[in-house]
PDB file of C-alpha atoms in Angstrom:
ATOM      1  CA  UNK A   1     -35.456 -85.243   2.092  1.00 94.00           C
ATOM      2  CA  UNK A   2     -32.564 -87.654   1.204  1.00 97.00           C
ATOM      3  CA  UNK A   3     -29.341 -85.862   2.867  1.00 97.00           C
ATOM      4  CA  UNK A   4     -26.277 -85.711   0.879  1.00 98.00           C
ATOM      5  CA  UNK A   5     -22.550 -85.769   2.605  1.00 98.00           C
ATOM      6  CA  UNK A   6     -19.417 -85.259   0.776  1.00 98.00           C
ATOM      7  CA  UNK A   7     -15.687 -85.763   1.866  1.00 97.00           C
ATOM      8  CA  UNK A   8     -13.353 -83.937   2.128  1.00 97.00           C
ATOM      9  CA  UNK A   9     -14.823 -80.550   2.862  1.00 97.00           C
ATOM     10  CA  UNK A  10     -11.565 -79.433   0.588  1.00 97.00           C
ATOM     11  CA  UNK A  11      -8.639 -80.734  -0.667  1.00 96.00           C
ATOM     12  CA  UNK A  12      -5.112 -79.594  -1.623  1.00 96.00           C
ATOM     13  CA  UNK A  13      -3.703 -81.290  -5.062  1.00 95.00           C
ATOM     14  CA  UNK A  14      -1.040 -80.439  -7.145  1.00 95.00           C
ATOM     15  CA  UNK A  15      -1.525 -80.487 -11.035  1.00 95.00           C
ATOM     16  CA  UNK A  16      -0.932 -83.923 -12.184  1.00 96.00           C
ATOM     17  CA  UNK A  17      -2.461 -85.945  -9.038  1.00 96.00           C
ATOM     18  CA  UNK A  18      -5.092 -88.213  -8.868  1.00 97.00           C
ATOM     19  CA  UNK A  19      -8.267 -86.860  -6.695  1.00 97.00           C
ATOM     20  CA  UNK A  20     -11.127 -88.444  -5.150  1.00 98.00           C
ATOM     21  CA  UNK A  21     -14.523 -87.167  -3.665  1.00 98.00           C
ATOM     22  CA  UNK A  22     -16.921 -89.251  -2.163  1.00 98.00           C
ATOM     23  CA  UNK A  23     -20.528 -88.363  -2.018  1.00 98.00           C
ATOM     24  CA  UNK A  24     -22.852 -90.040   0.826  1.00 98.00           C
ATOM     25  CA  UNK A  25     -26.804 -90.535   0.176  1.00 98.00           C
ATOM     26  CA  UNK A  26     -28.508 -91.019   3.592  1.00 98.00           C
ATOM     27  CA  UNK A  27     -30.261 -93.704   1.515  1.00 98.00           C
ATOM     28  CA  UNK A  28     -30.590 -95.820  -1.505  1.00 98.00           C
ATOM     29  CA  UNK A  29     -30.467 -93.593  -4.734  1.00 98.00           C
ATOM     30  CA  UNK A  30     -29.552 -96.933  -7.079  1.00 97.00           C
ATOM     31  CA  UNK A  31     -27.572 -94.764  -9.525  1.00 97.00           C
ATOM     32  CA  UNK A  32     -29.393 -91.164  -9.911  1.00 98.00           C
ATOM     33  CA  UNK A  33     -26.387 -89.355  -8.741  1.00 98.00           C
ATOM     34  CA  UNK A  34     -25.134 -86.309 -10.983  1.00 98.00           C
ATOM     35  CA  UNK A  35     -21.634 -84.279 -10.410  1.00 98.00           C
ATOM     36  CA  UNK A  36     -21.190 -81.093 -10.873  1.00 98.00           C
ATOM     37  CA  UNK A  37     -18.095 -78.429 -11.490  1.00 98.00           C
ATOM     38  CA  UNK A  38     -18.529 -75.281 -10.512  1.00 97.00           C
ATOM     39  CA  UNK A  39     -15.854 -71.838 -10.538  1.00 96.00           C
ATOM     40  CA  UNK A  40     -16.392 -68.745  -9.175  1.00 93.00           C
ATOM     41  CA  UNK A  41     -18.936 -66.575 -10.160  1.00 93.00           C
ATOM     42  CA  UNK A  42     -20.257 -68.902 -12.888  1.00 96.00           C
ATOM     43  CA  UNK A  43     -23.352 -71.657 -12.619  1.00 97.00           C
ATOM     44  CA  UNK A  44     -22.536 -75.223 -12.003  1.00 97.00           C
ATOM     45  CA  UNK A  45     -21.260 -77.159 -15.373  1.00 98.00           C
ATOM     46  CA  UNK A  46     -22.645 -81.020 -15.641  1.00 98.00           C
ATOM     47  CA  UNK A  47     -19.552 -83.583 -15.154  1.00 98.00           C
ATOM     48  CA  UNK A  48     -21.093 -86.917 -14.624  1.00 98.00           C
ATOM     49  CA  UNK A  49     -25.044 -88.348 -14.579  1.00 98.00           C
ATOM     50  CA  UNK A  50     -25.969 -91.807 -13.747  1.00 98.00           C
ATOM     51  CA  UNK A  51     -23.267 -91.915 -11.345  1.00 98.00           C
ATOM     52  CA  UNK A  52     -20.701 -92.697 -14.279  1.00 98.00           C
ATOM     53  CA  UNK A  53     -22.101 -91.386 -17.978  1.00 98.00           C
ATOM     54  CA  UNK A  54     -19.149 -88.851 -18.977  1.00 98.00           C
ATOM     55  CA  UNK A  55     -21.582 -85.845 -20.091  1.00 97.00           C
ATOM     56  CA  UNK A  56     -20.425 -84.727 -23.630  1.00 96.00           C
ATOM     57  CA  UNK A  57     -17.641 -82.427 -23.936  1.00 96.00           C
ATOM     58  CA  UNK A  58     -16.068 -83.659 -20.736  1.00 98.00           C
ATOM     59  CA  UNK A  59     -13.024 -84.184 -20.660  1.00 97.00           C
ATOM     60  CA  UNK A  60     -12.241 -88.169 -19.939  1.00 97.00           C
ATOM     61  CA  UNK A  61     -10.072 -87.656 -16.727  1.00 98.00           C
ATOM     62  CA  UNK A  62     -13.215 -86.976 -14.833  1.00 98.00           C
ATOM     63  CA  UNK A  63     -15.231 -90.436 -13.661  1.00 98.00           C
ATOM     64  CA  UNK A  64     -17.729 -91.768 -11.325  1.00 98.00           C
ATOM     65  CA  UNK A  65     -18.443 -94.959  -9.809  1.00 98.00           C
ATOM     66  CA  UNK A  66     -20.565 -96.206  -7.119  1.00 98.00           C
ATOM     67  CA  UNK A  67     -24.210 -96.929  -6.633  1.00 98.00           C
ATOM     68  CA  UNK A  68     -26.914 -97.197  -3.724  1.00 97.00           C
ATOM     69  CA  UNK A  69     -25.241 -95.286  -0.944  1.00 98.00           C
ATOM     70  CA  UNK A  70     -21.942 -94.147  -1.541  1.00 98.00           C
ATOM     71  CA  UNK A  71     -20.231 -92.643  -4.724  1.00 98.00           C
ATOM     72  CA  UNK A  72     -17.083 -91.081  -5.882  1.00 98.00           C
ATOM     73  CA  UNK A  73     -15.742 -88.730  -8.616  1.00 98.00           C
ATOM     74  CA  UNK A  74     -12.158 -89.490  -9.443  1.00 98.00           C
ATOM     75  CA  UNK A  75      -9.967 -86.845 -11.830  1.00 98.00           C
ATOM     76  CA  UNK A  76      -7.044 -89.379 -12.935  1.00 97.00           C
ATOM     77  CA  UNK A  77      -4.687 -86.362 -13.816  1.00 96.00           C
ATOM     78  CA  UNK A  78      -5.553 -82.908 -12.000  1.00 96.00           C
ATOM     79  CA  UNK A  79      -5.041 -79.965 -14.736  1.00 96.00           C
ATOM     80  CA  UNK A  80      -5.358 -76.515 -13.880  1.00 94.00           C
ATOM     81  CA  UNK A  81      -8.616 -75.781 -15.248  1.00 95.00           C
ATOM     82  CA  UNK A  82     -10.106 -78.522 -12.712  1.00 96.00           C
ATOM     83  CA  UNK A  83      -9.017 -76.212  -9.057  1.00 93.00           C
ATOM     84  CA  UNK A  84     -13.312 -75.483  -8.842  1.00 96.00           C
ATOM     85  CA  UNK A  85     -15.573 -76.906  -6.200  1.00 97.00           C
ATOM     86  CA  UNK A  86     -17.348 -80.149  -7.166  1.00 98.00           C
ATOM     87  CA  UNK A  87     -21.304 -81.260  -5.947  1.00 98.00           C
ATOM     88  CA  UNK A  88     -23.002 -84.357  -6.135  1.00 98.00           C
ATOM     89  CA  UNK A  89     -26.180 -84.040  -6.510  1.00 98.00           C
ATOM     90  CA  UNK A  90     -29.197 -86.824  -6.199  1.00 98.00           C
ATOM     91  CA  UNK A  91     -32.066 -87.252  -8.492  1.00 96.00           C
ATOM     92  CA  UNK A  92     -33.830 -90.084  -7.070  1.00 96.00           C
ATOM     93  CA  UNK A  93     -36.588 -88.510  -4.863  1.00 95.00           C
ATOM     94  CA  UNK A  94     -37.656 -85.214  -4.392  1.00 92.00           C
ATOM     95  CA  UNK A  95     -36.514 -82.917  -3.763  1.00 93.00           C
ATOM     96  CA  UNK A  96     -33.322 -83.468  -5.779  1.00 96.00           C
ATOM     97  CA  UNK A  97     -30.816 -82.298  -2.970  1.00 97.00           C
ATOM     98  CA  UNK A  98     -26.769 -81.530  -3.272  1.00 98.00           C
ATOM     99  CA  UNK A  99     -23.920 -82.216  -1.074  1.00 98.00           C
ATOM    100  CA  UNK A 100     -22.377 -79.223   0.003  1.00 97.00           C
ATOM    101  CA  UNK A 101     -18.988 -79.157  -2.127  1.00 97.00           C
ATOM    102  CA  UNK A 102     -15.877 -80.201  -2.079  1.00 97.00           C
ATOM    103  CA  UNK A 103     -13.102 -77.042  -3.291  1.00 97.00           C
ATOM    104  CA  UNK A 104      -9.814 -78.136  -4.777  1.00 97.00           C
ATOM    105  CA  UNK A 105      -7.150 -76.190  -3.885  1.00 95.00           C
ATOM    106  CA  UNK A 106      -3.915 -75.955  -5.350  1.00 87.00           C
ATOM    107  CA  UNK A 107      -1.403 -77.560  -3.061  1.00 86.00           C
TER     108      UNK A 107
ATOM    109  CA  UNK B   1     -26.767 -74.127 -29.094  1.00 95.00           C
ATOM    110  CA  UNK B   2     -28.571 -74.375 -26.335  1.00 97.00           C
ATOM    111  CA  UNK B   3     -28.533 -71.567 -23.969  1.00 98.00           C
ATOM    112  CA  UNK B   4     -31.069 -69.977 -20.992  1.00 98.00           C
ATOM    113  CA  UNK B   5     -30.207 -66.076 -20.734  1.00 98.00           C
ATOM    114  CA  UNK B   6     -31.942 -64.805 -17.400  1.00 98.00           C
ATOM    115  CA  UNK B   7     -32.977 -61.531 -16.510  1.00 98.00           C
ATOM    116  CA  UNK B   8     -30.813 -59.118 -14.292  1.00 98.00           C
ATOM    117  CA  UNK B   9     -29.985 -58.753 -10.383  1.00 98.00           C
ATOM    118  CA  UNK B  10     -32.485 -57.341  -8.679  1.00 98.00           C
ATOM    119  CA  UNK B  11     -32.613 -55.424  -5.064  1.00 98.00           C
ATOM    120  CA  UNK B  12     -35.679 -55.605  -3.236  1.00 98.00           C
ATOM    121  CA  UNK B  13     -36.869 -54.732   0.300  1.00 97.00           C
ATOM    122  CA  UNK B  14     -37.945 -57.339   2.639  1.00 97.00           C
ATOM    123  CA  UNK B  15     -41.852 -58.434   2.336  1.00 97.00           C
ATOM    124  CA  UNK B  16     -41.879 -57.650  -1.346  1.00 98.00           C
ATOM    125  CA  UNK B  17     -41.740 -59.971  -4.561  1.00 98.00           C
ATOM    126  CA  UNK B  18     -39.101 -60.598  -7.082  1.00 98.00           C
ATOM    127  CA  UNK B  19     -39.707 -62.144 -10.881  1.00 98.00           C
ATOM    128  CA  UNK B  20     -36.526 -63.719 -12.410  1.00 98.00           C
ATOM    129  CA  UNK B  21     -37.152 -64.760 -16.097  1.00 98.00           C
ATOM    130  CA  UNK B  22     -35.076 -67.413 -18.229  1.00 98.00           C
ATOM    131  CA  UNK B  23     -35.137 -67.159 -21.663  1.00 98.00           C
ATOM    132  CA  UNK B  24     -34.487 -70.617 -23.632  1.00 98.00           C
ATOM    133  CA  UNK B  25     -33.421 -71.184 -27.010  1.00 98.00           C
ATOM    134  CA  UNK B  26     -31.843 -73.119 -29.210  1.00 97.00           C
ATOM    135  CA  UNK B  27     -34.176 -76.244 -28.261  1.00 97.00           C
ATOM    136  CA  UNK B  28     -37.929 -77.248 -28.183  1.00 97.00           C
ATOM    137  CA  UNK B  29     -38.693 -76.021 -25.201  1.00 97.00           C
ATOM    138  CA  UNK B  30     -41.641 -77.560 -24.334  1.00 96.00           C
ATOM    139  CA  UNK B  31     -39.394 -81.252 -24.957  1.00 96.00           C
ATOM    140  CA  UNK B  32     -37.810 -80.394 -21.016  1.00 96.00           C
ATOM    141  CA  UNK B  33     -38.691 -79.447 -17.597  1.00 96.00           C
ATOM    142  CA  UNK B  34     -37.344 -76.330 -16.246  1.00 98.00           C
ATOM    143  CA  UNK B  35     -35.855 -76.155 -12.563  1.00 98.00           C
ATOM    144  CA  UNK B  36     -34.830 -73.378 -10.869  1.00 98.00           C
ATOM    145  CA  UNK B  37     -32.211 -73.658  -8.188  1.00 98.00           C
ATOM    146  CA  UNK B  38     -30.924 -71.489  -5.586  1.00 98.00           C
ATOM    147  CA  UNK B  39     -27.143 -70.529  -4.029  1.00 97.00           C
ATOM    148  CA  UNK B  40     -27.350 -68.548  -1.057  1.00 96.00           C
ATOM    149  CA  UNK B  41     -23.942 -67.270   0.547  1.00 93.00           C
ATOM    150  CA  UNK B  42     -22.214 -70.529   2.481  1.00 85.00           C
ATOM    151  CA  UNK B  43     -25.599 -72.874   2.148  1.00 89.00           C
ATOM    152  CA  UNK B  44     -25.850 -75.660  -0.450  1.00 92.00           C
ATOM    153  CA  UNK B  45     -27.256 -75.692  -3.489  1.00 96.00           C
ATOM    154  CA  UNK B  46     -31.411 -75.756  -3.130  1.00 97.00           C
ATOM    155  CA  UNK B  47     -34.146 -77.090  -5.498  1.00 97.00           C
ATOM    156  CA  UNK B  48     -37.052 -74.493  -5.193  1.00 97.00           C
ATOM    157  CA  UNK B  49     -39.497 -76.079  -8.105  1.00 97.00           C
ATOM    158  CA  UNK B  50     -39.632 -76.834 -11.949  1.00 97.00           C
ATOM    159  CA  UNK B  51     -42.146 -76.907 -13.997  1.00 97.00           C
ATOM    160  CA  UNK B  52     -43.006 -79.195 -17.217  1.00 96.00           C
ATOM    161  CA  UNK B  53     -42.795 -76.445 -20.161  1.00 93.00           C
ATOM    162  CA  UNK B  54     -44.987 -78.825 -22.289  1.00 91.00           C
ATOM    163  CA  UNK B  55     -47.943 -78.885 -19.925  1.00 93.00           C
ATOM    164  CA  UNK B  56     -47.110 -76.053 -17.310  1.00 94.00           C
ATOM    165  CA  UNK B  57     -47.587 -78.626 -14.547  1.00 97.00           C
ATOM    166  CA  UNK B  58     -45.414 -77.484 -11.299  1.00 97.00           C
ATOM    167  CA  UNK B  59     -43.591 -78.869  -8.417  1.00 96.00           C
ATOM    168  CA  UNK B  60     -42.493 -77.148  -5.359  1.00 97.00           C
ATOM    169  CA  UNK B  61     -40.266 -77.909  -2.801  1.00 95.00           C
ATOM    170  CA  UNK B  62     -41.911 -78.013   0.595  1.00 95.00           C
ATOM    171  CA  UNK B  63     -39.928 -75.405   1.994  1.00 94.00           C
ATOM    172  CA  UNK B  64     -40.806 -72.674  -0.294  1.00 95.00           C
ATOM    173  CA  UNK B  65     -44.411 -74.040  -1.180  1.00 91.00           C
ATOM    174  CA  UNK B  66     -46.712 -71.138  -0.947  1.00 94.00           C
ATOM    175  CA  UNK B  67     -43.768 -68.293  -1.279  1.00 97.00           C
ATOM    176  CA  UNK B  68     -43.161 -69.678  -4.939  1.00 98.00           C
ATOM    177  CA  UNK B  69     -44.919 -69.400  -8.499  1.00 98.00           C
ATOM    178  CA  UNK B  70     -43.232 -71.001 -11.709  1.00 98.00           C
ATOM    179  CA  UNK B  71     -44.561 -69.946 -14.885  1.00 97.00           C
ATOM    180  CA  UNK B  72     -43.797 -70.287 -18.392  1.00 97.00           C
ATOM    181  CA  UNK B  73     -44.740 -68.782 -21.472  1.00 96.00           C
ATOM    182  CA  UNK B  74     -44.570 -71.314 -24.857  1.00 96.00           C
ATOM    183  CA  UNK B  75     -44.648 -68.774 -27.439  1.00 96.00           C
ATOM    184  CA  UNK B  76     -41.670 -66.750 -25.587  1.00 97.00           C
ATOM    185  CA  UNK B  77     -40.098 -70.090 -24.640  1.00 97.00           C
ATOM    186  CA  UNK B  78     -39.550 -68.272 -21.233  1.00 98.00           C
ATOM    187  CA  UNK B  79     -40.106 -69.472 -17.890  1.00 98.00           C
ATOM    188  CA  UNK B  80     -40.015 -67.528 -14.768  1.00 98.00           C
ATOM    189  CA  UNK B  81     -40.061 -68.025 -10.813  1.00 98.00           C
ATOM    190  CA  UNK B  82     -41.610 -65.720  -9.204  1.00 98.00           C
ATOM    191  CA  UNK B  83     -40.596 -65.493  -4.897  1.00 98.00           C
ATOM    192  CA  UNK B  84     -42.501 -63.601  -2.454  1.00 98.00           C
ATOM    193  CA  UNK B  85     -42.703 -62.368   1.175  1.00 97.00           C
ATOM    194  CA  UNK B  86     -38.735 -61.875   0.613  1.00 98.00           C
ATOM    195  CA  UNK B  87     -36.666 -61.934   3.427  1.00 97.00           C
ATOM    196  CA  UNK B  88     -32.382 -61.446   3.868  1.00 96.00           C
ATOM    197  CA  UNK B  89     -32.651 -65.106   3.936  1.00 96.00           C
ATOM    198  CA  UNK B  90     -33.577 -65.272   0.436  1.00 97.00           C
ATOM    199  CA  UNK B  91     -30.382 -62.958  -0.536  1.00 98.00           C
ATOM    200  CA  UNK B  92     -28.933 -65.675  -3.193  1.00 98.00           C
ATOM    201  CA  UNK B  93     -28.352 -66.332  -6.611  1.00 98.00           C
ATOM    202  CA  UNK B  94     -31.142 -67.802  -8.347  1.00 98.00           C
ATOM    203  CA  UNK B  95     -30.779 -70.461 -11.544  1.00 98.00           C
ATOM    204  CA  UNK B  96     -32.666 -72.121 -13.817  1.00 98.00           C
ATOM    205  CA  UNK B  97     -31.542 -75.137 -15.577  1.00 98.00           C
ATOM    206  CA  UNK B  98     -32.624 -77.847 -18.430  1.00 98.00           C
ATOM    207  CA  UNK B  99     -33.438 -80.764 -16.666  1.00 95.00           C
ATOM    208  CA  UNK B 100     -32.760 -84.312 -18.555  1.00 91.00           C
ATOM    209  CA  UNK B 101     -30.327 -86.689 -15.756  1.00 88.00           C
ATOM    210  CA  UNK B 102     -29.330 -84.266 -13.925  1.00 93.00           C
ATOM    211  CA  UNK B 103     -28.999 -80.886 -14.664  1.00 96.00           C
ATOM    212  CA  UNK B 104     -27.217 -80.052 -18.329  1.00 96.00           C
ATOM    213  CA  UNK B 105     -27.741 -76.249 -18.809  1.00 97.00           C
ATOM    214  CA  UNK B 106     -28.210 -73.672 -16.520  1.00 98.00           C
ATOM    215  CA  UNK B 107     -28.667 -69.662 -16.922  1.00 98.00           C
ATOM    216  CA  UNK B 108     -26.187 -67.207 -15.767  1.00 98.00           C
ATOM    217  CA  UNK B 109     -27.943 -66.813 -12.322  1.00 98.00           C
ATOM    218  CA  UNK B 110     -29.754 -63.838 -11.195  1.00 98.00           C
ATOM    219  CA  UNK B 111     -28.445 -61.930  -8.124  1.00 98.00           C
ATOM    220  CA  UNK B 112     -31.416 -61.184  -5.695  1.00 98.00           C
ATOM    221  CA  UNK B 113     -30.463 -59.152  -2.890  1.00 98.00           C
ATOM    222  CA  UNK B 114     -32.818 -58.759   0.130  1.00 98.00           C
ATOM    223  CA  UNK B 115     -32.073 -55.310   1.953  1.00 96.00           C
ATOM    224  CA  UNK B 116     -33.677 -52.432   3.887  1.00 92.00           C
TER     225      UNK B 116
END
């Protein structure tokens, strides 16, 4: 199974900051990375698919860049509704697998 | 709109079976595969199987080949996952979700607890 890795574990922002996750594949995925949103006690919402497609209805402060190996999410402007935890997952080879979250915090 | 409304928690007893249903609508089903996806407490995010709701072809994950069944039923445009031999491993909260590039809708979840 291709092993997913994503930094930081968690990270403290402050509304109006600019925030970046990385996401590892332990290979090649080209671009068949998706990122995900997730609050408490509801199922993950769809950010990003292809590594950088804006899903509709997202708002445009989210992006994602990257391909092969390594990928990031970037939220230009943190807002309040965005302290969640964030997956990447990969859709490559199965099984699809997921990172294991990053949670932003408010600082 | 498109939404998947699954079926409610369920406690169950270690060594028994559990049936989570996911009711689709406001699509063609049968257009979209159907995955279901697990979250137990402080683990990742888990793949267990989908299955093509045009067809009914399945594919499991390795690790819970031969513990899992994924069904669906066309005329209900309902799929289900059934899990068996349930242990307090398998204490999680089950989802199903609309495959297309990645994963664009997903059901509520379904609370399975495993307890004695």
């Amino acid at each position: 199974d291709i092993q997913m890795t994503q930094s930081p574990s968690t990270l403290s922002a402050s509304v109006g900051d600019r925030v970046t996750i990385t996401c590892r594949a332990s290979q090649s995925i080209s671009s068949w990375l998706a990122w995900y949103q997730q609050k408490p006690g509801q199922a993950p919402k769809l950010l990003i698919y292809k590594a950088s497609s804006l899903q509709s209805g997202v708002p445009s402060r989210f992006s994602g860049s990257g391909s092969g190996t390594e990928f990031t999410l970037t939220i230009s402007s943190l807002q309040p509704d965005d302290f969640a935890t964030y997956y990447c997952q990969q859709y490559s080879s199965y099984p699809w697998t997921f990172g294991q979250g990053t949670k932003v915090e408010i600082k | 709109q498109v939404q998947l409304v699954q079926s409610g928690a369920e406690v169950k007893e270690p060594g028994a079976s559990v049936k989570v249903s996911c009711k689709a609508s406001g699509y063609t089903f049968t257009n979209y595969d159907m995955y279901w996806v697990r979250q137990a407490p402080r683990q990742r995010l888990e793949c267990m199987g989908w299955i093509n709701a045009g067809n009914g072809n399945t594919r499991y994950s390795q690790k819970f080949q031969g513990r899992v069944t994924i069904t669906s039923d066309t005329s209900a445009t309902t799929a289900y996952m059934e899990l068996s031999s349930l242990t307090s491993e398998d204490t999680a909260v089950y989802y199903c979700a609309r495959y297309t590039s990645g994963f664009d809708y997903w059901g509520q979840g379904t609370l399975v607890t495993v307890s004695s």
